[in-house]
Tab-separated table of C-alpha atoms in Angstrom:
chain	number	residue	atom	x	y	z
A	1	UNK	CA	149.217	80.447	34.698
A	2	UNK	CA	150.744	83.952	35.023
A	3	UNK	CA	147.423	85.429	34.480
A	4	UNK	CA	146.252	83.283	38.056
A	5	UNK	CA	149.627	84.483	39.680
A	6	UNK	CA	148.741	88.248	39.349
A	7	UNK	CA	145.164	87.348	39.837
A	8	UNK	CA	146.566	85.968	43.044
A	9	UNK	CA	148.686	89.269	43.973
A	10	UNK	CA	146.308	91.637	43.193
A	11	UNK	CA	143.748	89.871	46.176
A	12	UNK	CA	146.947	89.921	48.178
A	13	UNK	CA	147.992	93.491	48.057
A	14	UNK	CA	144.637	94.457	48.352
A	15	UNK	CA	144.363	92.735	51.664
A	16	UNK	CA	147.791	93.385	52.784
A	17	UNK	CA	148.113	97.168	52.179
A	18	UNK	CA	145.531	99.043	50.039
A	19	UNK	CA	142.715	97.930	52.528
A	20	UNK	CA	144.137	97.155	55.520
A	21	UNK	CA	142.069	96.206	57.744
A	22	UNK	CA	143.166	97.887	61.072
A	23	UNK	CA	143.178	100.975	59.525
A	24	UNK	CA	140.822	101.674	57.343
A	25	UNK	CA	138.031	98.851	58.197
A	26	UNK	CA	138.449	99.377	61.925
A	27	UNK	CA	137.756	96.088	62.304
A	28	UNK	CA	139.557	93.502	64.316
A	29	UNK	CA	141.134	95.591	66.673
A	30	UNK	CA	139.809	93.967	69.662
A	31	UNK	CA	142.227	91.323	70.390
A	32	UNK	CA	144.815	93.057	68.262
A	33	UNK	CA	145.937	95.230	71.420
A	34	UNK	CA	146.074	93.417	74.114
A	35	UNK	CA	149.121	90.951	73.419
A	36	UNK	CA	150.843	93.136	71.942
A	37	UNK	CA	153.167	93.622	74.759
A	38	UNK	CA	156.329	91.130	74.011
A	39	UNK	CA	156.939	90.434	70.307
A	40	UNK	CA	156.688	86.923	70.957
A	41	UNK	CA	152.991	86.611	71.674
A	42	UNK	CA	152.185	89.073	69.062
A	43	UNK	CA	154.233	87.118	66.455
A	44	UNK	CA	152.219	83.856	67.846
A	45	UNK	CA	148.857	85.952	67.543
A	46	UNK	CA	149.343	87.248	64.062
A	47	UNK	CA	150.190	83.431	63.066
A	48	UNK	CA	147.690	81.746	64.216
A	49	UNK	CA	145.191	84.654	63.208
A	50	UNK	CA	146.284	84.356	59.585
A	51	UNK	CA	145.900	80.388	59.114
A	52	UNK	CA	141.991	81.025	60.745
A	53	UNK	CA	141.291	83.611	58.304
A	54	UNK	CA	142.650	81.684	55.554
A	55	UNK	CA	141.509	78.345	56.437
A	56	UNK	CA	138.126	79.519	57.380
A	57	UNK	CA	137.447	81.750	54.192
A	58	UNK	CA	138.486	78.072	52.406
A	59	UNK	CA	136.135	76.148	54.135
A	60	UNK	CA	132.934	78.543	53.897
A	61	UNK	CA	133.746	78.987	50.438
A	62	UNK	CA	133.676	75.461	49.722
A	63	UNK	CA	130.430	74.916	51.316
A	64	UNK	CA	129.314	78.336	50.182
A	65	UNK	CA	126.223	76.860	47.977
A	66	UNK	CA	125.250	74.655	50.763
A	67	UNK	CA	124.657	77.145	53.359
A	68	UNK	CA	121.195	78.419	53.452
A	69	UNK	CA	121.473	82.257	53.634
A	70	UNK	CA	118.908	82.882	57.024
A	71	UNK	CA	121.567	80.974	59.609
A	72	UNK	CA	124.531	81.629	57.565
A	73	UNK	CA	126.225	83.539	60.845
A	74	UNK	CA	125.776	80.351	63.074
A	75	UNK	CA	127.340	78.292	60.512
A	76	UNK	CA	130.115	80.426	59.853
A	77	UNK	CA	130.739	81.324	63.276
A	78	UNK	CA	131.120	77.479	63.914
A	79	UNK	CA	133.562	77.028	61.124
A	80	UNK	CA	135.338	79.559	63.348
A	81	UNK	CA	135.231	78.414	66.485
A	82	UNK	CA	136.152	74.843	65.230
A	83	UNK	CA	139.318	75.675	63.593
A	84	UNK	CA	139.952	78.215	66.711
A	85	UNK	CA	140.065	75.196	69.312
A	86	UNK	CA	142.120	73.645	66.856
A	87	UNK	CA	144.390	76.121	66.840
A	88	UNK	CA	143.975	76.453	70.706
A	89	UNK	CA	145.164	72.643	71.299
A	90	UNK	CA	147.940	72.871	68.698
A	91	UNK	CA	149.641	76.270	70.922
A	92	UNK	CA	148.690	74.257	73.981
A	93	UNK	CA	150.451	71.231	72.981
A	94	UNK	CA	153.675	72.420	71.398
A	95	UNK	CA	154.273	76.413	72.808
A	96	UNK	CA	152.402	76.060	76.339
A	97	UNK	CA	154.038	78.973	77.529
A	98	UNK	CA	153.241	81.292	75.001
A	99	UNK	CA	149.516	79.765	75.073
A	100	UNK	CA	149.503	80.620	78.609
A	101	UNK	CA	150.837	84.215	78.043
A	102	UNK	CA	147.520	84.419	75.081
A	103	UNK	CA	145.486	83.430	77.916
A	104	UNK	CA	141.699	84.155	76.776
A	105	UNK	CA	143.265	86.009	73.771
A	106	UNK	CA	143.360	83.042	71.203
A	107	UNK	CA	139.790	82.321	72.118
A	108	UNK	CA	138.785	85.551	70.910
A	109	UNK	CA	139.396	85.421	67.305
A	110	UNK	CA	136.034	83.813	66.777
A	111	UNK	CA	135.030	87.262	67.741
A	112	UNK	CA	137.407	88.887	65.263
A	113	UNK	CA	135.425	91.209	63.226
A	114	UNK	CA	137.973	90.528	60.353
A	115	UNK	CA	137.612	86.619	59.819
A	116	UNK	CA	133.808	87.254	59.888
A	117	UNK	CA	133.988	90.572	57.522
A	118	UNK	CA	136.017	88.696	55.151
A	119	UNK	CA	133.901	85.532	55.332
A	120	UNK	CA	130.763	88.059	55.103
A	121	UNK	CA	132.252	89.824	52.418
A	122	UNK	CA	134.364	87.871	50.429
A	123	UNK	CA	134.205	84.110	50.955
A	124	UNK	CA	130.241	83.471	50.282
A	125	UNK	CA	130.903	85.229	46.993
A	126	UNK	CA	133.952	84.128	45.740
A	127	UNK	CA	136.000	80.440	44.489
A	128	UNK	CA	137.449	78.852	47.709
A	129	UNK	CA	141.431	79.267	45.930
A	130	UNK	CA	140.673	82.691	45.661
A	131	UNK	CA	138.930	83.348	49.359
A	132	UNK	CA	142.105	81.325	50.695
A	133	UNK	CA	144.374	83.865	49.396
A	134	UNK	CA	142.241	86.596	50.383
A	135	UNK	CA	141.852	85.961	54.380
A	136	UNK	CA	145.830	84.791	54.250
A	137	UNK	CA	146.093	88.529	52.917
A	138	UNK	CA	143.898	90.146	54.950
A	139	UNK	CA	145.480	87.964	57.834
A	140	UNK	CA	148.942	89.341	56.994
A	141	UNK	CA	148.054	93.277	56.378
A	142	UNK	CA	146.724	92.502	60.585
A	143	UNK	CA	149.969	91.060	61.677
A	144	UNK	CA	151.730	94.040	59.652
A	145	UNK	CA	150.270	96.545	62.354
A	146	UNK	CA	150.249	93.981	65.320
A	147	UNK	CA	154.011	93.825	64.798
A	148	UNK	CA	154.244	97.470	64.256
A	149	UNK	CA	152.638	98.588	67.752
A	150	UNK	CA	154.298	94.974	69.396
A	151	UNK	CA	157.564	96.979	67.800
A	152	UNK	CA	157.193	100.141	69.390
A	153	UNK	CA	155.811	98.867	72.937
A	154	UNK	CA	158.607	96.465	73.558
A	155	UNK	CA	161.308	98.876	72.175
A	156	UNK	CA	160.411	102.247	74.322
A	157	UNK	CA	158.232	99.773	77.154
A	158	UNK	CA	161.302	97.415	78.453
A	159	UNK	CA	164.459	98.020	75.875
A	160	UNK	CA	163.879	94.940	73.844
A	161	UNK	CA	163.153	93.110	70.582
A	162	UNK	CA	161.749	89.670	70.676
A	163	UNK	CA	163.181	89.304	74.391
A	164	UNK	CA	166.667	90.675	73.765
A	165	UNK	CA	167.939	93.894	75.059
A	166	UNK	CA	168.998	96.295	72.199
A	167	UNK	CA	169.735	99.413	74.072
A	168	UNK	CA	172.871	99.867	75.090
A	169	UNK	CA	173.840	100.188	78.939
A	170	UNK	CA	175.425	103.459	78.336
A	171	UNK	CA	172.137	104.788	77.206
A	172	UNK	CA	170.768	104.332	80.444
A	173	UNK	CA	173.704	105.722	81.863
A	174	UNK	CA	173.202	108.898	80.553
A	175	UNK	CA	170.042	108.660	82.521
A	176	UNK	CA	167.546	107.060	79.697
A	177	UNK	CA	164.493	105.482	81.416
A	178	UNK	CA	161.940	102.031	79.748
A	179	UNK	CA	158.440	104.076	79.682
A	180	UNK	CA	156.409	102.602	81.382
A	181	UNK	CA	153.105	103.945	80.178
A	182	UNK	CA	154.148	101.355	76.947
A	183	UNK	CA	153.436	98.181	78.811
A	184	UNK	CA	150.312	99.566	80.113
A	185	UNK	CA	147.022	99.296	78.204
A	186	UNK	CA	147.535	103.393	77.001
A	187	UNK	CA	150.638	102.502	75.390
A	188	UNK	CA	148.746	100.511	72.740
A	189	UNK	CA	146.136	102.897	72.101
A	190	UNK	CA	148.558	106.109	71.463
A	191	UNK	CA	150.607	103.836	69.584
A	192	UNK	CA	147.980	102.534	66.631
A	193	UNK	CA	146.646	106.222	66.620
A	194	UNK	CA	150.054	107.411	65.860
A	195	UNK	CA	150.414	104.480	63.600
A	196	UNK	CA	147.109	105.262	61.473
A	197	UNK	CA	148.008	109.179	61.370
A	198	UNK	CA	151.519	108.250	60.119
A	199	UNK	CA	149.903	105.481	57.458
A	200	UNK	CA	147.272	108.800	56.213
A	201	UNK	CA	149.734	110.650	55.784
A	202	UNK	CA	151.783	108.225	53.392
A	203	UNK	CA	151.520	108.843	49.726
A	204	UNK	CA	148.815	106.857	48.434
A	205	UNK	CA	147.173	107.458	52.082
A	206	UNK	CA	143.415	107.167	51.299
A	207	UNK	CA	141.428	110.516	53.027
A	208	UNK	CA	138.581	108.819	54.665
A	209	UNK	CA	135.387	110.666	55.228
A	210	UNK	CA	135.415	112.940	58.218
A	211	UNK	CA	133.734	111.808	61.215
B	1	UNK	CA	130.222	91.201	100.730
B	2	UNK	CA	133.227	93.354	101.042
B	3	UNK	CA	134.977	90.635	98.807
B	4	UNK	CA	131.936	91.379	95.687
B	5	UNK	CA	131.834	94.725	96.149
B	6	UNK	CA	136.019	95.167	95.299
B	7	UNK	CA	135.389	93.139	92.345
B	8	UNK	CA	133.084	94.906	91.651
B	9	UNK	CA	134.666	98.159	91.394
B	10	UNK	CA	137.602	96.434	89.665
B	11	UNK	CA	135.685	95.021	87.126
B	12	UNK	CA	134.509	98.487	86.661
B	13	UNK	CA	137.571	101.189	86.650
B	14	UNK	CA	140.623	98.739	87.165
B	15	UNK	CA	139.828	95.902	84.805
B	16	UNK	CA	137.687	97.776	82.615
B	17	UNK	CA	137.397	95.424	79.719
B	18	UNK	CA	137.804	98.007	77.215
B	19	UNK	CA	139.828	100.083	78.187
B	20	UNK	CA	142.202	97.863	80.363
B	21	UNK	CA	141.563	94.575	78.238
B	22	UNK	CA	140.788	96.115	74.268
B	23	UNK	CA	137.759	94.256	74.325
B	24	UNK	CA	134.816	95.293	72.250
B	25	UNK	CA	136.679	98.433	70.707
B	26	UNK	CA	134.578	97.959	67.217
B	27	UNK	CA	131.218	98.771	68.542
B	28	UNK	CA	132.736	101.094	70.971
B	29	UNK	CA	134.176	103.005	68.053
B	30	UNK	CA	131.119	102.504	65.457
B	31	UNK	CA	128.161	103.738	67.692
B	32	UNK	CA	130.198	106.412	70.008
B	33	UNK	CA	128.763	108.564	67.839
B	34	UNK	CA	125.946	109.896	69.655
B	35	UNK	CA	125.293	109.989	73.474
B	36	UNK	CA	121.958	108.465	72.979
B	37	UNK	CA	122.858	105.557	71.027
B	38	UNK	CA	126.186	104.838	73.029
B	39	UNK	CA	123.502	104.316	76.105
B	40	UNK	CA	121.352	102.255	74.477
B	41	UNK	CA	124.096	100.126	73.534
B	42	UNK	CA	125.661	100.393	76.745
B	43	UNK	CA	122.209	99.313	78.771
B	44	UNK	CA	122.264	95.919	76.382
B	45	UNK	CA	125.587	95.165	77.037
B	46	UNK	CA	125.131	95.260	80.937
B	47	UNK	CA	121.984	93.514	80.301
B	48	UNK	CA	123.608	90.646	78.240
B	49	UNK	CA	126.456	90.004	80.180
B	50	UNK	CA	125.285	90.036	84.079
B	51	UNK	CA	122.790	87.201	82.328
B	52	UNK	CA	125.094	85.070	79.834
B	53	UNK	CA	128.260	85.239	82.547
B	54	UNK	CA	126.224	82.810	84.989
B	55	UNK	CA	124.161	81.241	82.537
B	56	UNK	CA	128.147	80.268	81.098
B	57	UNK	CA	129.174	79.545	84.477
B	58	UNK	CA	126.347	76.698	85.034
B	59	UNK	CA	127.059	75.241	81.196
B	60	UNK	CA	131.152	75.318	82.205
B	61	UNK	CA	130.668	73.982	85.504
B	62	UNK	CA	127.914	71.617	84.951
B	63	UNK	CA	128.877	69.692	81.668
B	64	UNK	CA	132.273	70.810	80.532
B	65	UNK	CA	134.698	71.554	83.144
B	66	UNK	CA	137.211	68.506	84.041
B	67	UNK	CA	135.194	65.485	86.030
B	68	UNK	CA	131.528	67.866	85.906
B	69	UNK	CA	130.454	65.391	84.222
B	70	UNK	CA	130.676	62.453	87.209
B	71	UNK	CA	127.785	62.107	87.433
B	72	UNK	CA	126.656	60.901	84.195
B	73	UNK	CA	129.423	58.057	84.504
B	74	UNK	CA	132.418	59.410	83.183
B	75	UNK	CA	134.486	60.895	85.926
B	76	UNK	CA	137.761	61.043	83.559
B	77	UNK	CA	135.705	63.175	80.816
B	78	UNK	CA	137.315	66.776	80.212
B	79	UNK	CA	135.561	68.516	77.650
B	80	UNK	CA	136.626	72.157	78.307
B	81	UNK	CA	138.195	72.533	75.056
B	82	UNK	CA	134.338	72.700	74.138
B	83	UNK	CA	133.783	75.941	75.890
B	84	UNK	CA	134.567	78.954	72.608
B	85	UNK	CA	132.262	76.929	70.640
B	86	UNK	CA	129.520	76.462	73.414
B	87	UNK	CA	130.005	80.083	74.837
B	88	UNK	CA	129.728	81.292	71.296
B	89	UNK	CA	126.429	79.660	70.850
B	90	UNK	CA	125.392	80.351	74.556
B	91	UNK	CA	125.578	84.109	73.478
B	92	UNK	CA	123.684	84.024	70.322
B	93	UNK	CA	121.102	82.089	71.494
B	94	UNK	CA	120.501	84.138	74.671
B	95	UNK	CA	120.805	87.389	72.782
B	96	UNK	CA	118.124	86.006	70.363
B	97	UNK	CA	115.925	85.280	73.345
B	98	UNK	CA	116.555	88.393	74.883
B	99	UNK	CA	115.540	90.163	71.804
B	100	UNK	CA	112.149	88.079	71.752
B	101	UNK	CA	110.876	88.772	75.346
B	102	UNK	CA	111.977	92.396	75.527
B	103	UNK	CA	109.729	92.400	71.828
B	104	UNK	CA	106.767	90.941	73.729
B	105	UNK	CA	106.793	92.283	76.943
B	106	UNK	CA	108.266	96.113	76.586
B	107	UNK	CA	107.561	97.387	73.319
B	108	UNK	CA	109.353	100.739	74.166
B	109	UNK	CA	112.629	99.374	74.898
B	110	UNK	CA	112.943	97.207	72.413
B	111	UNK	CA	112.583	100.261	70.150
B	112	UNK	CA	115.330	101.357	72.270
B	113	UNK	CA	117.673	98.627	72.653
B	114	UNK	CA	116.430	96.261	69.672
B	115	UNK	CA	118.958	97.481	66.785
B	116	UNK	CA	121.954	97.048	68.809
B	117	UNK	CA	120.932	93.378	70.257
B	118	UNK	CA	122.317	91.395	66.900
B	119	UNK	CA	125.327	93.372	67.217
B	120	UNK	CA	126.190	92.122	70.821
B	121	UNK	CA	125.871	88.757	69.495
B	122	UNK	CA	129.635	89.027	68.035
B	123	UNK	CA	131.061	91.913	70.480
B	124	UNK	CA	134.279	90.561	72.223
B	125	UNK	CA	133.581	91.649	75.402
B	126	UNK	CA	130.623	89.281	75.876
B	127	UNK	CA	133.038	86.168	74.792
B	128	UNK	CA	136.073	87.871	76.686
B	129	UNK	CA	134.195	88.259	79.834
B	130	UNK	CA	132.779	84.622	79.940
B	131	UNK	CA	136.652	83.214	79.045
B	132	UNK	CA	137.961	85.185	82.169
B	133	UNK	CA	135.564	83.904	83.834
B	134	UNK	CA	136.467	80.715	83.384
B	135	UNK	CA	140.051	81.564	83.532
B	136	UNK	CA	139.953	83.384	87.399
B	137	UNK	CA	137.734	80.601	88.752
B	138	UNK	CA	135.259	82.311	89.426
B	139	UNK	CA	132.245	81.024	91.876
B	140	UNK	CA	128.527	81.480	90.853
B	141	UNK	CA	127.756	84.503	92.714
B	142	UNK	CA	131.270	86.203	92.091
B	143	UNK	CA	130.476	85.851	88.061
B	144	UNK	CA	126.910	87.327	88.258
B	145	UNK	CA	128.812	90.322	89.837
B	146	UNK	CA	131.864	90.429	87.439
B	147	UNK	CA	129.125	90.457	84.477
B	148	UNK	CA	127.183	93.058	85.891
B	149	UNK	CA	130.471	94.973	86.316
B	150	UNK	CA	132.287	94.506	83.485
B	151	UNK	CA	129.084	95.515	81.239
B	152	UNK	CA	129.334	98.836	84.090
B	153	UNK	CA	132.635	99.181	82.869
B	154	UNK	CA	132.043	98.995	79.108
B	155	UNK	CA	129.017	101.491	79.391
B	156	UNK	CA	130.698	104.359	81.228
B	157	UNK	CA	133.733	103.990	78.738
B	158	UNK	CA	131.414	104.468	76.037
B	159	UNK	CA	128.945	106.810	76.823
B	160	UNK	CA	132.378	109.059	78.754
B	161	UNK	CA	133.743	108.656	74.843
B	162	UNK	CA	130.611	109.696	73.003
B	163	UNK	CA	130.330	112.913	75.665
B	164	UNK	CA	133.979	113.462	74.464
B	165	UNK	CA	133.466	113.363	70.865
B	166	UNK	CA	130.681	115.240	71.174
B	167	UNK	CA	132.744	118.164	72.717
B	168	UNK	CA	135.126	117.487	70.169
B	169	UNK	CA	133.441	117.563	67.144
B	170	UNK	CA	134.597	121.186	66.032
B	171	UNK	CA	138.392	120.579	67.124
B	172	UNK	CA	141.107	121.588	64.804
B	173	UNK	CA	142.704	117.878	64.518
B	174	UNK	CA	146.282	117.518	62.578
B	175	UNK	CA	145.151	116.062	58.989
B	176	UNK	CA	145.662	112.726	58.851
B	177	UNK	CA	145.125	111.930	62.387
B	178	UNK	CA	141.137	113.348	61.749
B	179	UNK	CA	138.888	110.363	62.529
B	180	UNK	CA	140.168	107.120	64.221
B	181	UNK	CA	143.623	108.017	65.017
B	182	UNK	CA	142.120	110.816	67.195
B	183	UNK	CA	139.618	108.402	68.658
B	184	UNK	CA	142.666	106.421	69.574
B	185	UNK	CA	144.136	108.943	71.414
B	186	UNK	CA	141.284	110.355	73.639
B	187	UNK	CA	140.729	106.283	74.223
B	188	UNK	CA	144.307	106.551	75.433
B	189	UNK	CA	144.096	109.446	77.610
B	190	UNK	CA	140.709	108.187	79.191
B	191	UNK	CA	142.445	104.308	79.963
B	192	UNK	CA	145.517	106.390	81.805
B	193	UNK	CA	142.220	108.065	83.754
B	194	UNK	CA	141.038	104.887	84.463
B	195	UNK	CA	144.022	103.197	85.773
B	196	UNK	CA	144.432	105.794	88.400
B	197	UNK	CA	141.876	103.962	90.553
B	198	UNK	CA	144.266	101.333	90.640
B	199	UNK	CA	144.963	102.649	93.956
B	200	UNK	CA	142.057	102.046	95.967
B	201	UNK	CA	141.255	99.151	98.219
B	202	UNK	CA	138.296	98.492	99.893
């Protein structure tokens, strides 16, 4: 039993922080951006993106010696897209708002290069206990830096964290200004660049080739 | 006409769906490499989406939009939760055909345009663009022209960012922020460039 449980950690630090996948996979970035505006929605996002990774690598594991290898894509991509509506009707149902606020966004993690990479990669290879784990980690090493930029962008873009002001008035007094440019679509991209130069140049940063 | 033509240009530079939207950012980083790949890619994209955004349009409207189906019997019928799954499969199939008739019929650009044609299959800005499709009501003719501009869009963001890597290539970036963090940036600088057409009105 402790033998599985650092089995189990290893696949989870790999996913959360050795290889994580925004920055050093560039993958998944897509719909990683664009809600990360408010907190709220990002916090909703990185949820509901972790469960599909995790539930999905289960599933295609599971049926992993029943898939013939030529339309492997289709199938997985329909594992996807099933659990996505699922997902879709469950935000629509109990956080409307917030669903409404996702708008198209929720639809595109069938497009998410990471729940595809890691069912690609790890779940047509692996035991379905062990591909769980993995897209849950990989799932959670995205939120980390979805949360990160949401961090910065509502902090320095309207004064706030998860919807509640935290700068003080007499900050603004002294003639502090929101920026602006951090609710706008350029926000998000400085952001995760300063983001992946600040993660390189961690200790333990790995130096990727040079492109 | 007037009415096309403005979304037209605000598919293009306003609502670009890359850089405004963050859609399809993984091929856009993976094959800005080179100026002549980033238009080859770019020419498929436009090519895929001004056809699967109408072809989507007919499917939604036709069988799986609240009451389309009436006139099969079942007025009440909403199946629109169907649409990722059928959009999904709408795209792969149509890139597949795609990739078969440009194989028979024009040898040289499928030599051109045939490696990056799988890769389309799963870009988000062919999903992205049929959901906001759907989302802003869109009418027939308005979603052939919000393809064809959105694919625009995504082309001169690309081919703009291989041009600037290619002038970049020697620069003497901070260590650390070498590679994607720079790419990040210059993305950046060109979405404030893009936003500053936010002004016109036709």
């Amino acid at each position: 039993m402790q033998k599985d449980l650092s089995h189990y950690k290893e696949i989870l630090v790999k996913g959360i922080w050795r290889e994580n996948p925004v920055a050093y996979q560039v993958l998944g970035i897509c719909s990683a951006l664009a809600v990360t505006v408010k907190m709220s929605t990002a916090l909703v996002m990185s949820i509901a993106l972790t469960l599909v990774a995790g539930f999905s690598g289960l599933i295609i594991s599971s049926l992993r010696h029943l898939i013939p290898s030529n339309i492997r894509i289709i199938v997985e991509l329909t594992v996807i897209a099933s659990l996505v509506i699922v997902t879709d009707q469950i935000l629509q149902a109990y956080l409307y708002d917030i669903s409404k606020q996702l708008s198209i966004f929720v639809g595109l993690i069938i497009t998410n290069c990471i729940i595809l990479g890691r069912a690609e990669a790890f779940a047509l290879a692996n035991n379905p206990a062990d591909s769980f784990v993995d897209g849950i980690a990989n799932g959670l090493g995205y939120s980390m830096i979805l949360m990160a930029v949401a961090f910065f962008r509502e902090l320095l873009g309207s004064g706030q964290f998860f919807g509640i002001s935290v700068i003080p008035q007499f900050v603004y007094d002294m003639g502090f200004q929101d920026m602006g440019i951090m609710v706008l679509a350029p926000g998000a991209f400085f952001i995760i660049g300063l983001l992946v130069w600040l993660k390189n140049s961690l200790p333990g940063g790995i130096s990727h080739e040079k492109k | 006409m007037g009415d096309l033509l403005s979304l037209f240009i605000n598919s293009v530079f306003i609502g670009n769906i890359l850089l405004a939207y963050f859609l399809g950012i993984c091929s856009f980083i993976a094959v800005s490499k080179t100026i002549e790949t980033a238009t080859g890619l770019g020419l498929a994209v436009i090519f895929v989406l001004t056809v699967t955004s109408p072809v989507n349009w007919v499917i939604y409207h036709g069988l799986l939009a609240p009451g389309a189906l009436a006139w099969a019997g079942f007025p009440e019928l909403d199946l629109s939760f169907l649409k990722y799954i059928t959009f999904i499969a709408v795209i792969a199939a149509m890139v597949q055909a795609v990739e078969m008739v440009i194989d028979r019929y024009s040898p040289l650009l499928y030599a051109t345009l045939g490696v990056f044609l799988p890769l389309i299959a799963v870009n988000c800005a062919i999903l992205g663009t049929s959901l906001f499709m759907v989302e802003r009501n869109h009418t027939f003719v308005e979603s052939v022209v919000f393809g064809a501009g959105s694919g625009t869009g995504w082309m001169l963001a690309i081919v703009s960012m291989a041009a600037i890597r290619k002038k970049v290539r020697y620069a003497d970036v901070p260590k650390g922020l070498d590679g994607f963090g720079f790419i990040m940036i210059i993305a950046g600088l060109m979405a404030m460039t893009f936003m500053m057409f936010s002004g016109i009105t036709l």
